[in-house]
mmCIF file of C-alpha atoms in Angstrom:
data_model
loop_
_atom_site.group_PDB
_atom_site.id
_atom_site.type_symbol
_atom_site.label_atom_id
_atom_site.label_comp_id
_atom_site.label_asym_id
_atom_site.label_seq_id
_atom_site.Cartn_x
_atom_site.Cartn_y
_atom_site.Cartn_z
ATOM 1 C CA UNK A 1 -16.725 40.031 24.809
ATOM 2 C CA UNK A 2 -15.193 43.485 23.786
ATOM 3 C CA UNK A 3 -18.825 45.063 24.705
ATOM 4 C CA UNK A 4 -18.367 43.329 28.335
ATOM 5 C CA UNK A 5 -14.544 44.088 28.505
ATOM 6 C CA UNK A 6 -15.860 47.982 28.480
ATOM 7 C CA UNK A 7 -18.716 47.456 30.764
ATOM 8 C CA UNK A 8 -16.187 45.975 33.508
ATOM 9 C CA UNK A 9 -13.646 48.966 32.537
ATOM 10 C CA UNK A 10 -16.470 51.796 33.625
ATOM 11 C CA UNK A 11 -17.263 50.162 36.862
ATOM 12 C CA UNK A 12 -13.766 50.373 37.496
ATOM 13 C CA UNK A 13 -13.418 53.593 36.355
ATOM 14 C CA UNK A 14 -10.898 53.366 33.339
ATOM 15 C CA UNK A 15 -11.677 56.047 30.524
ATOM 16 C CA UNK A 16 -9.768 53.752 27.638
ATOM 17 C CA UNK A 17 -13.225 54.306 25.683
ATOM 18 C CA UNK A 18 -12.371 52.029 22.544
ATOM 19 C CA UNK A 19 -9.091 49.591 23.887
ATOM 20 C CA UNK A 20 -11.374 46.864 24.655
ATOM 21 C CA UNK A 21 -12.438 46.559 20.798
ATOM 22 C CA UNK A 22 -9.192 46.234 19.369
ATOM 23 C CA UNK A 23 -9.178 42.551 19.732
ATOM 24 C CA UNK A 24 -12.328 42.300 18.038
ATOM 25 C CA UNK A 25 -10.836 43.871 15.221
ATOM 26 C CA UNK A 26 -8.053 41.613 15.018
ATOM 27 C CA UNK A 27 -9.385 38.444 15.292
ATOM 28 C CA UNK A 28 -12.182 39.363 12.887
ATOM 29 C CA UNK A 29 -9.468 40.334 10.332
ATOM 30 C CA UNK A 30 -7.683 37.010 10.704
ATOM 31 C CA UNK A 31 -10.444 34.901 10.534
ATOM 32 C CA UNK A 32 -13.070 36.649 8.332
ATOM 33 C CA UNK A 33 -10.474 38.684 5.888
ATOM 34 C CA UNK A 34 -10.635 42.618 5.057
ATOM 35 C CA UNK A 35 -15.241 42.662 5.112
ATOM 36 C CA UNK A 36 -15.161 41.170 8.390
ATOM 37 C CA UNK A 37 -12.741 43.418 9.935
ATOM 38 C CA UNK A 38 -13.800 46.777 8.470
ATOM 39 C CA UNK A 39 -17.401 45.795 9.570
ATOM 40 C CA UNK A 40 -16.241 44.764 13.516
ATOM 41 C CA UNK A 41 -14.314 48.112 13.336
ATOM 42 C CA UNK A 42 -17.931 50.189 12.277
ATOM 43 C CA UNK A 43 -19.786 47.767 14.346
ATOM 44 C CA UNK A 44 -17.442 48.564 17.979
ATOM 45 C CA UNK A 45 -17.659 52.464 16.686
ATOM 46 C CA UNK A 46 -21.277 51.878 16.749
ATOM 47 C CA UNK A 47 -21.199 50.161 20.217
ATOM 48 C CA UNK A 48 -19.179 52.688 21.959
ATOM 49 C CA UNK A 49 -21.020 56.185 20.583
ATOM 50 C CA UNK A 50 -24.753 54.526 21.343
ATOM 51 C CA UNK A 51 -24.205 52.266 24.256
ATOM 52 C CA UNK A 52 -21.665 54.490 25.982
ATOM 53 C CA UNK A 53 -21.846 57.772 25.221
ATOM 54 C CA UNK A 54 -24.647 60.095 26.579
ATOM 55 C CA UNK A 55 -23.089 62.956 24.005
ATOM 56 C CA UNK A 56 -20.657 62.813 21.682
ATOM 57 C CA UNK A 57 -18.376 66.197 21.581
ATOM 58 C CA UNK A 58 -15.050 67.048 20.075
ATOM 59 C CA UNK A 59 -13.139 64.463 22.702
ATOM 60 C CA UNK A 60 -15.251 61.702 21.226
ATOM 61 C CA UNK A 61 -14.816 62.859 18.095
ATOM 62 C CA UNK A 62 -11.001 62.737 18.144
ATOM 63 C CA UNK A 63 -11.546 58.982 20.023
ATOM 64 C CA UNK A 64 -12.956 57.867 17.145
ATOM 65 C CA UNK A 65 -10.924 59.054 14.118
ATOM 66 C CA UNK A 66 -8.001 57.508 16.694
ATOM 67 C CA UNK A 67 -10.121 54.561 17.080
ATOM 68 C CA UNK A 68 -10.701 54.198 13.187
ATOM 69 C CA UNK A 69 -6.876 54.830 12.060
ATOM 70 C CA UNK A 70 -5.542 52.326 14.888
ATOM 71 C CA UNK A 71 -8.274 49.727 13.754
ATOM 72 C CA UNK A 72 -6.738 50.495 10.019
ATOM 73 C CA UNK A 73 -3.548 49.903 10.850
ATOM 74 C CA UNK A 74 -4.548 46.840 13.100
ATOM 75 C CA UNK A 75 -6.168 45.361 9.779
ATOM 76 C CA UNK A 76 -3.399 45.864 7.605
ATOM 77 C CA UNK A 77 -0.809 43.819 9.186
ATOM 78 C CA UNK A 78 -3.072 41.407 10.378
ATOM 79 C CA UNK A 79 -4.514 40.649 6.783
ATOM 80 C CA UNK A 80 -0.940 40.942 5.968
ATOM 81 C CA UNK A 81 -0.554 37.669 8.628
ATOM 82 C CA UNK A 82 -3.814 36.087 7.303
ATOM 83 C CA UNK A 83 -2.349 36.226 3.648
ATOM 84 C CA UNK A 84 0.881 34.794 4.865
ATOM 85 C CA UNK A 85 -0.705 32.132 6.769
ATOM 86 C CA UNK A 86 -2.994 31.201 3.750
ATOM 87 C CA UNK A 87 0.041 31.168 1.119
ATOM 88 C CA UNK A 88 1.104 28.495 3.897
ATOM 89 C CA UNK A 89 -1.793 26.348 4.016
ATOM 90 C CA UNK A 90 -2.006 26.019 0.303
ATOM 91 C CA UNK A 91 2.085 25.436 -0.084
ATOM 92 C CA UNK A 92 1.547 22.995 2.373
ATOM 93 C CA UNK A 93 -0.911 21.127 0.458
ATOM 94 C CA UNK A 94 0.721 21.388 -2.632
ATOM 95 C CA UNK A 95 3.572 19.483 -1.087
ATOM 96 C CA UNK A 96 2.200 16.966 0.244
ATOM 97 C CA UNK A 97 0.731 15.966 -2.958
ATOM 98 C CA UNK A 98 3.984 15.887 -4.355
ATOM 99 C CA UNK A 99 5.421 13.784 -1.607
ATOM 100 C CA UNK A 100 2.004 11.279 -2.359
ATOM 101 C CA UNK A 101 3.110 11.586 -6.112
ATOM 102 C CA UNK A 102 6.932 10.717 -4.997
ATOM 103 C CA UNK A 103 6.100 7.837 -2.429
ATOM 104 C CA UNK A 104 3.787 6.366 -5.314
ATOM 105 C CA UNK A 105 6.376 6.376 -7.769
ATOM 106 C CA UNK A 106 9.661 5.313 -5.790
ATOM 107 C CA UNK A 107 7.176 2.415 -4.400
ATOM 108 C CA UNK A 108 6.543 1.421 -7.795
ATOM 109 C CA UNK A 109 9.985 1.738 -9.126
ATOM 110 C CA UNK A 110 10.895 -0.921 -6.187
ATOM 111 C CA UNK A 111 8.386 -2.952 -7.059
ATOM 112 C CA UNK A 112 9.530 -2.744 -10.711
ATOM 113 C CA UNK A 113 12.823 -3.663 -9.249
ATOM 114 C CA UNK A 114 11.871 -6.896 -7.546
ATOM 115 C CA UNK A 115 10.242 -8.432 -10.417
ATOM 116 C CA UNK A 116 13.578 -7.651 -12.979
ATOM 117 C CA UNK A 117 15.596 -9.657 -9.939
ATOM 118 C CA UNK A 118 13.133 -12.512 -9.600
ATOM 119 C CA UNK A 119 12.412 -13.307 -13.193
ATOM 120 C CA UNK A 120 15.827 -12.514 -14.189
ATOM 121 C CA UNK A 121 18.209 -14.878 -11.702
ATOM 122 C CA UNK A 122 16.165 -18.494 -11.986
ATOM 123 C CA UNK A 123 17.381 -22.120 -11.526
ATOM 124 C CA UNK A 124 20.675 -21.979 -9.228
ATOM 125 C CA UNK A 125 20.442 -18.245 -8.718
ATOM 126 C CA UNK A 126 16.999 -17.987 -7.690
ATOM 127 C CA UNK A 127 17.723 -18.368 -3.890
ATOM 128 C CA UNK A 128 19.709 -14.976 -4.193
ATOM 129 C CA UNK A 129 17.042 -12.958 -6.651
ATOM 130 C CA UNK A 130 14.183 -13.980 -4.228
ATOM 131 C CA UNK A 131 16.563 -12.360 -1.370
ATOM 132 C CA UNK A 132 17.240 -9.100 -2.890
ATOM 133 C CA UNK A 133 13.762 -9.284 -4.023
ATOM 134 C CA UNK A 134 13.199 -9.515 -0.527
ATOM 135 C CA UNK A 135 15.638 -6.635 0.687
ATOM 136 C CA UNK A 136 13.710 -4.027 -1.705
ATOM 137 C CA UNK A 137 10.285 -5.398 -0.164
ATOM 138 C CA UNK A 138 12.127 -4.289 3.405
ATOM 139 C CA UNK A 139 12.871 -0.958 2.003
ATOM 140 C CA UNK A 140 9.965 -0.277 0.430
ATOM 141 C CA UNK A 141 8.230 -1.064 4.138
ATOM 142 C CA UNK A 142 10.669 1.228 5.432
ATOM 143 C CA UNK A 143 10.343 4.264 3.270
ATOM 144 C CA UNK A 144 5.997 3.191 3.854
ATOM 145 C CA UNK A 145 6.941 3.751 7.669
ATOM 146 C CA UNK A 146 9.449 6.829 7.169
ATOM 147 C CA UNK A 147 7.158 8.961 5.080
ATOM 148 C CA UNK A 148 3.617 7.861 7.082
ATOM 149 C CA UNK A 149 1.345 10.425 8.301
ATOM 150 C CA UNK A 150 2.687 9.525 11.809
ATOM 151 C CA UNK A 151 4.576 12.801 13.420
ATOM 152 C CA UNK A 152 7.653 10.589 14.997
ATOM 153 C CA UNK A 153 8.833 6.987 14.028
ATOM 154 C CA UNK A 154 10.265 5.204 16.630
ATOM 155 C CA UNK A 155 12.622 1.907 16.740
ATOM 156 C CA UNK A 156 9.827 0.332 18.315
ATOM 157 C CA UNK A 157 7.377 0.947 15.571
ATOM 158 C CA UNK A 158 10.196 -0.369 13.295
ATOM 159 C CA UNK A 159 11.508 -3.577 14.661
ATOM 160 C CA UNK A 160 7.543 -4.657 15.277
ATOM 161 C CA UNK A 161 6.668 -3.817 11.834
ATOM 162 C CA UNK A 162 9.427 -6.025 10.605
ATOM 163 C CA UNK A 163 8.955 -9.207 13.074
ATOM 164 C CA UNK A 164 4.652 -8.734 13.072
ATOM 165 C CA UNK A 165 4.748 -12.413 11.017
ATOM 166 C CA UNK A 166 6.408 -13.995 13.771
ATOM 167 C CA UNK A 167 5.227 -12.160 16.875
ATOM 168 C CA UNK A 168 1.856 -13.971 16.696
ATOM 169 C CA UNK A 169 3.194 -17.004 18.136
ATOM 170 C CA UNK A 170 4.881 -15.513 21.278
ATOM 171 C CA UNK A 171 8.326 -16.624 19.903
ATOM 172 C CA UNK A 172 9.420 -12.768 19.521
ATOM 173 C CA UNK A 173 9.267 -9.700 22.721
ATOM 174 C CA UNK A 174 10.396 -6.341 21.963
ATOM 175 C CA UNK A 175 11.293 -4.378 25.412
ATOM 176 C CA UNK A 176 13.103 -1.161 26.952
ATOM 177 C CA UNK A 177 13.120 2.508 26.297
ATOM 178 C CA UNK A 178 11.512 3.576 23.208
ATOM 179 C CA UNK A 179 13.703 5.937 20.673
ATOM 180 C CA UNK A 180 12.586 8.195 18.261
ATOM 181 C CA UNK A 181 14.042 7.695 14.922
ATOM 182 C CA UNK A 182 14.320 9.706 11.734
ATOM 183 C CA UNK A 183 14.363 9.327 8.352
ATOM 184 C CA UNK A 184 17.463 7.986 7.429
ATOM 185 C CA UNK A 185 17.750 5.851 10.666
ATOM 186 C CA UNK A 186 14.491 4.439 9.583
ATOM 187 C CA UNK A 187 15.566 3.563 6.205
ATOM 188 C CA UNK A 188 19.216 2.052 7.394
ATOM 189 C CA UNK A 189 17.681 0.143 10.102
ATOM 190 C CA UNK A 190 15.533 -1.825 8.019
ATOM 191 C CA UNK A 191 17.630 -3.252 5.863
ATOM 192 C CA UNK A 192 19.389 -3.986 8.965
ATOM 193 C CA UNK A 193 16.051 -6.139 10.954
ATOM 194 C CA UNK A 194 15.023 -7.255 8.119
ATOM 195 C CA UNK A 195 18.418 -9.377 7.185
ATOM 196 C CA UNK A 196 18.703 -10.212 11.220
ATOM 197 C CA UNK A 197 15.778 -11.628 11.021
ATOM 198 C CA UNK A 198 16.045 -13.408 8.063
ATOM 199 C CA UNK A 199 18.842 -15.200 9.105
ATOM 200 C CA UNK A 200 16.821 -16.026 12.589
ATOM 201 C CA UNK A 201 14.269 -17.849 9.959
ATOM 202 C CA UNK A 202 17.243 -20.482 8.367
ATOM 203 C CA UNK A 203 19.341 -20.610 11.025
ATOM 204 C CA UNK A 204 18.250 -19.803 13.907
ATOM 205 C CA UNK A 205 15.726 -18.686 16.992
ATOM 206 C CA UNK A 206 12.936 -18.334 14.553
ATOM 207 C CA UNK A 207 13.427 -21.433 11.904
ATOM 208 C CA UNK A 208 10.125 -23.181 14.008
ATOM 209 C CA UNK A 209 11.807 -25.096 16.599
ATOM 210 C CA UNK A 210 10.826 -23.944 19.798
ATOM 211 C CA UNK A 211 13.086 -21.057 19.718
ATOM 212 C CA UNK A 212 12.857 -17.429 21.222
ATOM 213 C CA UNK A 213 14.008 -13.629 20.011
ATOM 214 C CA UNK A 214 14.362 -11.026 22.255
ATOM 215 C CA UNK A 215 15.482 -7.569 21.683
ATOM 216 C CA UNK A 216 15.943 -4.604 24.544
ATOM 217 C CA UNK A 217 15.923 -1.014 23.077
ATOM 218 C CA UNK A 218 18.292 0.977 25.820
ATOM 219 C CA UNK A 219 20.468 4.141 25.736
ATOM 220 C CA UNK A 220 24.158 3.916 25.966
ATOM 221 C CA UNK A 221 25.942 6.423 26.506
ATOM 222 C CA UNK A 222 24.434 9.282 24.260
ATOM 223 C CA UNK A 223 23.776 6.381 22.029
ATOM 224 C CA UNK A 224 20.832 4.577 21.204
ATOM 225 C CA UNK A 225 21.645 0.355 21.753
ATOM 226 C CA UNK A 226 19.771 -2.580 20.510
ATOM 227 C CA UNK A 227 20.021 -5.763 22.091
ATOM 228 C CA UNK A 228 19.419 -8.638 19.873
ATOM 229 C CA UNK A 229 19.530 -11.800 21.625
ATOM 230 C CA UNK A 230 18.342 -15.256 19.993
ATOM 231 C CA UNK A 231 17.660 -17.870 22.340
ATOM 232 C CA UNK A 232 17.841 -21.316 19.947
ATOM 233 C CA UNK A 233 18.544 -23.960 22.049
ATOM 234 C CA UNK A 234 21.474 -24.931 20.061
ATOM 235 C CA UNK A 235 24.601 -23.312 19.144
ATOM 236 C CA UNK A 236 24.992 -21.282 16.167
ATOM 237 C CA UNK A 237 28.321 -21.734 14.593
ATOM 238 C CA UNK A 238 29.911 -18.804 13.213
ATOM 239 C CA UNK A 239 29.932 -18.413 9.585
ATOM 240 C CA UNK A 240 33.169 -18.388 7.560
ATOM 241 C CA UNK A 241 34.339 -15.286 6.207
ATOM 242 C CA UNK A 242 31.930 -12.576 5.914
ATOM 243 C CA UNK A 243 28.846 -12.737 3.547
ATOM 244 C CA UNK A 244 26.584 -9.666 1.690
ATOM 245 C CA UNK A 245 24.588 -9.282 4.295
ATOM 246 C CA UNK A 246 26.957 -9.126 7.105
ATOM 247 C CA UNK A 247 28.713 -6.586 5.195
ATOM 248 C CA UNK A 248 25.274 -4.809 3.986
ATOM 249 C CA UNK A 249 24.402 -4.366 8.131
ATOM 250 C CA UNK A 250 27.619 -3.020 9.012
ATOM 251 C CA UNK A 251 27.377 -0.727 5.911
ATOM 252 C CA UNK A 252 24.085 0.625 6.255
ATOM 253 C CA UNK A 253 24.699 1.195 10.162
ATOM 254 C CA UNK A 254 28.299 3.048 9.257
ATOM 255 C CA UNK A 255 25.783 5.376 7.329
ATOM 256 C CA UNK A 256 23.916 6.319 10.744
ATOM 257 C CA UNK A 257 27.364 6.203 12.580
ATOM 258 C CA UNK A 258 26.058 2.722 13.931
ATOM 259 C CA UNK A 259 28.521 -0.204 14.401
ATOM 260 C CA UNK A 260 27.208 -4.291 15.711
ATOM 261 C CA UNK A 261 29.039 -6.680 17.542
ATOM 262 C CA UNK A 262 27.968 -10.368 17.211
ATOM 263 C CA UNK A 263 28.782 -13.354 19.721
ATOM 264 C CA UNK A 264 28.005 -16.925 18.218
ATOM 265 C CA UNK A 265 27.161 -18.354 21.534
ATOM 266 C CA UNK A 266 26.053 -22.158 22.563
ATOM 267 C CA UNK A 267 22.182 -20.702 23.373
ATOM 268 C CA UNK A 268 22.270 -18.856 20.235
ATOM 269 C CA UNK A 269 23.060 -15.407 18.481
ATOM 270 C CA UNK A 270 23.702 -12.200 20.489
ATOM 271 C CA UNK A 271 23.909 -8.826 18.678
ATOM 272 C CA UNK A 272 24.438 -4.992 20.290
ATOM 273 C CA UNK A 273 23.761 -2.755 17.783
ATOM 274 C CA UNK A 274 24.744 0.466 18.470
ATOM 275 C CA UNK A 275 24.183 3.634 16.087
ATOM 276 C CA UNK A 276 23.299 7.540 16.067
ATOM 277 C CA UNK A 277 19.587 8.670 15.694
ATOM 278 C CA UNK A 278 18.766 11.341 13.095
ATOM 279 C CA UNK A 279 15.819 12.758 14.441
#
């Protein structure tokens, strides 16, 4: 290409004997390291004296020691940039092994978690071990999801990663604008789905009954809103006082600056969630 570059740059009269080489020179330095580059910068001296010089004097002499010192210098910072890039690479790979080695062993520790809850709580107080048993399960799903090879998580990925069991049967839809989440959001929000629809199981759209759940992602406002609506056929009364895991989804969405408002109506549960994405 270089060899071609100076072909076009006679015919058009230009006397830049060697400019068309320095590229050569460069990208043989970043991709082929210091050999390469010193043998494209010999090679393109070559090129120029026998294919375009009918004889060499004292001004091609002085092109090429020019030609030579740039290419020197041109080799230099660019294996200075190839060495930097490499360093990258390979601290790149380094982490991400240690993220694998993390993700294995805070999976683990959950799952170590889960079985100390179930086999410890039994007779009356198995109902609640097998629920927080069930809550670690959600955030062990979510840190899965939060630290996948996937570039952006979005609520969309979340919410039908947490309803897949019951989407099968048509009783769940998920529409509206998609929003990218991040980590944290990720994390927060799961616990948050995964008690919503938990409670949609006993209670209410999803206990088997006929019943629908639909949930519209929007914006509102600089905001991102979730729309939670459960569509029972029968009314859900509203609970007295407030229980764990009303007061776990209000806490975990306070940690994304999130807040939910609930309406016990006569067709069923309505929820807007509302929170701040982290992405």
């Amino acid at each position: 290409m270089s060899a071609a570059s100076r072909v076009g740059l006679d015919i058009a009269g230009s006397t830049l004997a060697y400019a068309p080489f320095f590229p050569a020179v460069l990208f043989a330095t970043l991709l082929g390291g210091l050999p390469a580059a010193v043998f494209a910068a010999w090679l393109s001296a070559a090129v120029v004296l026998i294919g375009f010089t009918d004889r060499p004097g004292h001004e091609e002499v002085v092109n090429l020691v020019a030609f030579l010192a740039a290419s020197a210098l041109v080799i230099w910072l660019a294996n200075l940039c190839r060495a930097a890039l490499v360093e990258l690479k390979r601290n790149e790979h380094a982490r991400e092994l240690l993220l694998g080695e993390l993700r294995h062993r805070v999976n683990n520790q959950l799952a170590v978690f889960q079985s100390i809850v179930r086999s410890s709580l039994s007779g009356e107080d198995h109902q609640k071990g097998e629920a927080i048993a069930l809550r670690l399960d959600a955030v062990a799903r979510a840190n899965t999801l939060a630290w996948s090879n996937q570039r952006v998580m979005t609520l969309r990925m979340l919410l039908e990663a947490e309803l897949q069991p019951y989407r099968a049967s048509g009783a769940v839809t998920v529409e509206g604008t998609d929003i990218p989440l991040g980590p944290e959001a990720v994390r927060n929000l799961a616990l948050v789905f995964h008690e919503l629809a938990t409670n949609a199981v006993k209670y209410g759209a999803l206990r088997g009954d006929g019943g629908r759940l639909e949930v519209q992602l929007a914006q509102d406002g600089g905001r991102s809103l979730v729309t939670w609506r459960e569509l029972s056929g029968h009314a859900v009364a509203q609970p007295v006082g407030e229980g764990f895991g009303t007061r776990m989804i209000r806490a975990s969405l306070a940690a994304i600056g999130g807040s939910i408002e609930q309406e016990y109506r006569d067709s069923g549960l309505l929820c807007r969630i509302r929170f701040e994405t982290d992405v």
